[in-house]
Amino acid sequence: MSGGEVAGLLVAVFWAILVSFLAVALVRLAQTLRAATRLLDGVTEQAVPLLGEASQTVRSAQTQLDRVEAIAVDVQDVAANASALSATVASTFGGPLVKVAAFGYGVRRALRRRGAPPAEPVVVTRRVPAARRRRSGKD
């Protein structure tokens, strides 16, 4: 064999090995792509129903929040009405009830004094401490 034939044979062997490696790499890449496709199909099959359920749950939660808001508004109205009613009752009956209570107290006190001996008048004096008297010059 001559040098040119050996070189040609080496180039042919190199190309055969290179093509073999590329073929193996392409086969493995195809297997990986098929596995990824199957995995993606499985995820899609499971994710679509979950997204539907999540959407339904969000709608249900929104409905419940709307109901709670309506209840809160009603409670606020009831509280305002109760406050107004309380103020009305206090202004309507409060004054007269205080007057009746004061009258009753006065009658009871008068009846107690009527049967008791007359009380001595109480004299209230104010004592000025000695230190203050000295400062003011009243000592």
PDB file of C-alpha atoms in Angstrom:
ATOM      1  CA  MET A   1       0.000   0.000   0.000  1.00  0.00           C
ATOM      2  CA  SER A   2       1.200   3.352  -0.798  1.00  0.00           C
ATOM      3  CA  GLY A   3       1.179   6.452   1.417  1.00  0.00           C
ATOM      4  CA  GLY A   4      -1.800   7.949  -0.381  1.00  0.00           C
ATOM      5  CA  GLU A   5      -3.872   4.805   0.058  1.00  0.00           C
ATOM      6  CA  VAL A   6      -3.078   4.640   3.776  1.00  0.00           C
ATOM      7  CA  ALA A   7      -4.013   8.282   4.194  1.00  0.00           C
ATOM      8  CA  GLY A   8      -7.267   7.713   2.321  1.00  0.00           C
ATOM      9  CA  LEU A   9      -8.004   4.663   4.446  1.00  0.00           C
ATOM     10  CA  LEU A  10      -7.331   6.669   7.653  1.00  0.00           C
ATOM     11  CA  VAL A  11      -9.634   9.462   6.486  1.00  0.00           C
ATOM     12  CA  ALA A  12     -12.356   6.918   5.655  1.00  0.00           C
ATOM     13  CA  VAL A  13     -12.001   5.247   9.079  1.00  0.00           C
ATOM     14  CA  PHE A  14     -12.067   8.673  10.784  1.00  0.00           C
ATOM     15  CA  TRP A  15     -15.247   9.611   8.901  1.00  0.00           C
ATOM     16  CA  ALA A  16     -16.857   6.261   9.765  1.00  0.00           C
ATOM     17  CA  ILE A  17     -16.082   6.744  13.480  1.00  0.00           C
ATOM     18  CA  LEU A  18     -17.311  10.351  13.343  1.00  0.00           C
ATOM     19  CA  VAL A  19     -20.552   9.330  11.632  1.00  0.00           C
ATOM     20  CA  SER A  20     -21.035   6.526  14.180  1.00  0.00           C
ATOM     21  CA  PHE A  21     -20.614   8.951  17.104  1.00  0.00           C
ATOM     22  CA  LEU A  22     -22.988  11.407  15.465  1.00  0.00           C
ATOM     23  CA  ALA A  23     -25.540   8.639  14.835  1.00  0.00           C
ATOM     24  CA  VAL A  24     -25.364   7.513  18.492  1.00  0.00           C
ATOM     25  CA  ALA A  25     -25.701  11.117  19.659  1.00  0.00           C
ATOM     26  CA  LEU A  26     -28.712  11.683  17.376  1.00  0.00           C
ATOM     27  CA  VAL A  27     -30.381   8.462  18.583  1.00  0.00           C
ATOM     28  CA  ARG A  28     -29.910   9.493  22.225  1.00  0.00           C
ATOM     29  CA  LEU A  29     -31.158  12.996  21.461  1.00  0.00           C
ATOM     30  CA  ALA A  30     -34.250  11.519  19.815  1.00  0.00           C
ATOM     31  CA  GLN A  31     -34.868   9.316  22.884  1.00  0.00           C
ATOM     32  CA  THR A  32     -34.478  12.318  25.179  1.00  0.00           C
ATOM     33  CA  LEU A  33     -36.885  14.361  23.082  1.00  0.00           C
ATOM     34  CA  ARG A  34     -39.447  11.524  23.126  1.00  0.00           C
ATOM     35  CA  ALA A  35     -39.138  11.223  26.940  1.00  0.00           C
ATOM     36  CA  ALA A  36     -39.507  14.982  27.316  1.00  0.00           C
ATOM     37  CA  THR A  37     -42.572  14.934  25.069  1.00  0.00           C
ATOM     38  CA  ARG A  38     -44.152  12.157  27.156  1.00  0.00           C
ATOM     39  CA  LEU A  39     -43.358  14.032  30.366  1.00  0.00           C
ATOM     40  CA  LEU A  40     -44.833  17.243  28.976  1.00  0.00           C
ATOM     41  CA  ASP A  41     -47.974  15.397  27.878  1.00  0.00           C
ATOM     42  CA  GLY A  42     -48.341  13.921  31.385  1.00  0.00           C
ATOM     43  CA  VAL A  43     -47.885  17.294  33.035  1.00  0.00           C
ATOM     44  CA  THR A  44     -50.389  18.865  30.663  1.00  0.00           C
ATOM     45  CA  GLU A  45     -52.942  16.121  31.379  1.00  0.00           C
ATOM     46  CA  GLN A  46     -52.631  16.750  35.115  1.00  0.00           C
ATOM     47  CA  ALA A  47     -52.236  20.529  35.018  1.00  0.00           C
ATOM     48  CA  VAL A  48     -55.311  21.337  32.947  1.00  0.00           C
ATOM     49  CA  PRO A  49     -57.795  19.797  35.421  1.00  0.00           C
ATOM     50  CA  LEU A  50     -55.908  21.366  38.348  1.00  0.00           C
ATOM     51  CA  LEU A  51     -56.110  24.779  36.722  1.00  0.00           C
ATOM     52  CA  GLY A  52     -59.836  24.253  36.175  1.00  0.00           C
ATOM     53  CA  GLU A  53     -60.326  23.330  39.829  1.00  0.00           C
ATOM     54  CA  ALA A  54     -58.229  26.304  40.948  1.00  0.00           C
ATOM     55  CA  SER A  55     -60.317  28.617  38.807  1.00  0.00           C
ATOM     56  CA  GLN A  56     -63.515  27.174  40.257  1.00  0.00           C
ATOM     57  CA  THR A  57     -62.133  27.587  43.790  1.00  0.00           C
ATOM     58  CA  VAL A  58     -61.253  31.225  43.120  1.00  0.00           C
ATOM     59  CA  ARG A  59     -64.757  31.885  41.789  1.00  0.00           C
ATOM     60  CA  SER A  60     -66.268  30.209  44.859  1.00  0.00           C
ATOM     61  CA  ALA A  61     -64.049  32.260  47.173  1.00  0.00           C
ATOM     62  CA  GLN A  62     -65.088  35.435  45.375  1.00  0.00           C
ATOM     63  CA  THR A  63     -68.752  34.514  45.835  1.00  0.00           C
ATOM     64  CA  GLN A  64     -68.175  33.925  49.556  1.00  0.00           C
ATOM     65  CA  LEU A  65     -66.330  37.242  49.876  1.00  0.00           C
ATOM     66  CA  ASP A  66     -69.240  39.020  48.211  1.00  0.00           C
ATOM     67  CA  ARG A  67     -71.605  37.421  50.719  1.00  0.00           C
ATOM     68  CA  VAL A  68     -69.386  38.409  53.652  1.00  0.00           C
ATOM     69  CA  GLU A  69     -69.217  41.968  52.334  1.00  0.00           C
ATOM     70  CA  ALA A  70     -73.012  42.110  52.114  1.00  0.00           C
ATOM     71  CA  ILE A  71     -73.290  40.802  55.680  1.00  0.00           C
ATOM     72  CA  ALA A  72     -70.739  43.366  56.893  1.00  0.00           C
ATOM     73  CA  VAL A  73     -72.705  46.173  55.253  1.00  0.00           C
ATOM     74  CA  ASP A  74     -75.913  44.909  56.886  1.00  0.00           C
ATOM     75  CA  VAL A  75     -74.208  44.700  60.294  1.00  0.00           C
ATOM     76  CA  GLN A  76     -72.911  48.237  59.861  1.00  0.00           C
ATOM     77  CA  ASP A  77     -76.440  49.446  59.058  1.00  0.00           C
ATOM     78  CA  VAL A  78     -77.835  47.633  62.096  1.00  0.00           C
ATOM     79  CA  ALA A  79     -75.141  49.142  64.320  1.00  0.00           C
ATOM     80  CA  ALA A  80     -75.908  52.625  63.010  1.00  0.00           C
ATOM     81  CA  ASN A  81     -79.635  52.083  63.575  1.00  0.00           C
ATOM     82  CA  ALA A  82     -79.011  50.783  67.101  1.00  0.00           C
ATOM     83  CA  SER A  83     -76.842  53.797  67.868  1.00  0.00           C
ATOM     84  CA  ALA A  84     -79.520  56.161  66.585  1.00  0.00           C
ATOM     85  CA  LEU A  85     -82.191  54.322  68.577  1.00  0.00           C
ATOM     86  CA  SER A  86     -80.049  54.467  71.718  1.00  0.00           C
ATOM     87  CA  ALA A  87     -79.505  58.198  71.283  1.00  0.00           C
ATOM     88  CA  THR A  88     -83.230  58.724  70.725  1.00  0.00           C
ATOM     89  CA  VAL A  89     -84.188  56.691  73.801  1.00  0.00           C
ATOM     90  CA  ALA A  90     -81.573  58.487  75.903  1.00  0.00           C
ATOM     91  CA  SER A  91     -82.741  61.915  74.817  1.00  0.00           C
ATOM     92  CA  THR A  92     -86.441  61.019  75.162  1.00  0.00           C
ATOM     93  CA  PHE A  93     -86.411  59.190  78.482  1.00  0.00           C
ATOM     94  CA  GLY A  94     -83.071  60.249  79.959  1.00  0.00           C
ATOM     95  CA  GLY A  95     -84.071  63.735  81.059  1.00  0.00           C
ATOM     96  CA  PRO A  96     -87.397  62.745  82.615  1.00  0.00           C
ATOM     97  CA  LEU A  97     -85.883  59.683  84.318  1.00  0.00           C
ATOM     98  CA  VAL A  98     -83.169  61.821  85.877  1.00  0.00           C
ATOM     99  CA  LYS A  99     -85.793  64.253  87.109  1.00  0.00           C
ATOM    100  CA  VAL A 100     -87.917  61.441  88.579  1.00  0.00           C
ATOM    101  CA  ALA A 101     -84.869  59.957  90.278  1.00  0.00           C
ATOM    102  CA  ALA A 102     -83.890  63.333  91.705  1.00  0.00           C
ATOM    103  CA  PHE A 103     -87.447  63.911  92.928  1.00  0.00           C
ATOM    104  CA  GLY A 104     -87.500  60.465  94.558  1.00  0.00           C
ATOM    105  CA  TYR A 105     -84.175  61.177  96.247  1.00  0.00           C
ATOM    106  CA  GLY A 106     -85.459  64.505  97.519  1.00  0.00           C
ATOM    107  CA  VAL A 107     -88.660  62.926  98.876  1.00  0.00           C
ATOM    108  CA  ARG A 108     -86.714  60.182 100.680  1.00  0.00           C
ATOM    109  CA  ARG A 109     -84.321  62.693 102.173  1.00  0.00           C
ATOM    110  CA  ALA A 110     -87.170  64.912 103.309  1.00  0.00           C
ATOM    111  CA  LEU A 111     -88.962  61.948 104.911  1.00  0.00           C
ATOM    112  CA  ARG A 112     -85.783  60.932 106.714  1.00  0.00           C
ATOM    113  CA  ARG A 113     -85.213  64.449 108.021  1.00  0.00           C
ATOM    114  CA  ARG A 114     -88.813  64.807 109.084  1.00  0.00           C
ATOM    115  CA  GLY A 115     -88.487  62.100 111.718  1.00  0.00           C
ATOM    116  CA  ALA A 116     -84.889  62.914 112.742  1.00  0.00           C
ATOM    117  CA  PRO A 117     -83.818  65.680 115.175  1.00  0.00           C
ATOM    118  CA  PRO A 118     -82.526  68.803 113.476  1.00  0.00           C
ATOM    119  CA  ALA A 119     -78.906  68.511 112.534  1.00  0.00           C
ATOM    120  CA  GLU A 120     -76.342  71.048 113.640  1.00  0.00           C
ATOM    121  CA  PRO A 121     -75.000  73.138 110.812  1.00  0.00           C
ATOM    122  CA  VAL A 122     -71.633  72.027 109.575  1.00  0.00           C
ATOM    123  CA  VAL A 123     -69.035  74.753 109.345  1.00  0.00           C
ATOM    124  CA  VAL A 124     -66.331  74.190 106.803  1.00  0.00           C
ATOM    125  CA  THR A 125     -63.097  76.015 107.528  1.00  0.00           C
ATOM    126  CA  ARG A 126     -60.015  76.274 105.522  1.00  0.00           C
ATOM    127  CA  ARG A 127     -56.698  75.901 107.235  1.00  0.00           C
ATOM    128  CA  VAL A 128     -53.741  77.602 105.652  1.00  0.00           C
ATOM    129  CA  PRO A 129     -50.437  75.893 106.372  1.00  0.00           C
ATOM    130  CA  ALA A 130     -48.027  77.910 108.536  1.00  0.00           C
ATOM    131  CA  ALA A 131     -45.450  78.057 105.752  1.00  0.00           C
ATOM    132  CA  ARG A 132     -47.914  79.766 103.450  1.00  0.00           C
ATOM    133  CA  ARG A 133     -49.054  82.157 106.176  1.00  0.00           C
ATOM    134  CA  ARG A 134     -45.482  83.318 106.733  1.00  0.00           C
ATOM    135  CA  ARG A 135     -44.970  83.982 103.035  1.00  0.00           C
ATOM    136  CA  SER A 136     -48.159  85.963 102.692  1.00  0.00           C
ATOM    137  CA  GLY A 137     -47.467  88.000 105.817  1.00  0.00           C
ATOM    138  CA  LYS A 138     -50.594  86.915 107.736  1.00  0.00           C
ATOM    139  CA  ASP A 139     -48.691  85.330 110.596  1.00  0.00           C
TER     140      ASP A 139
END
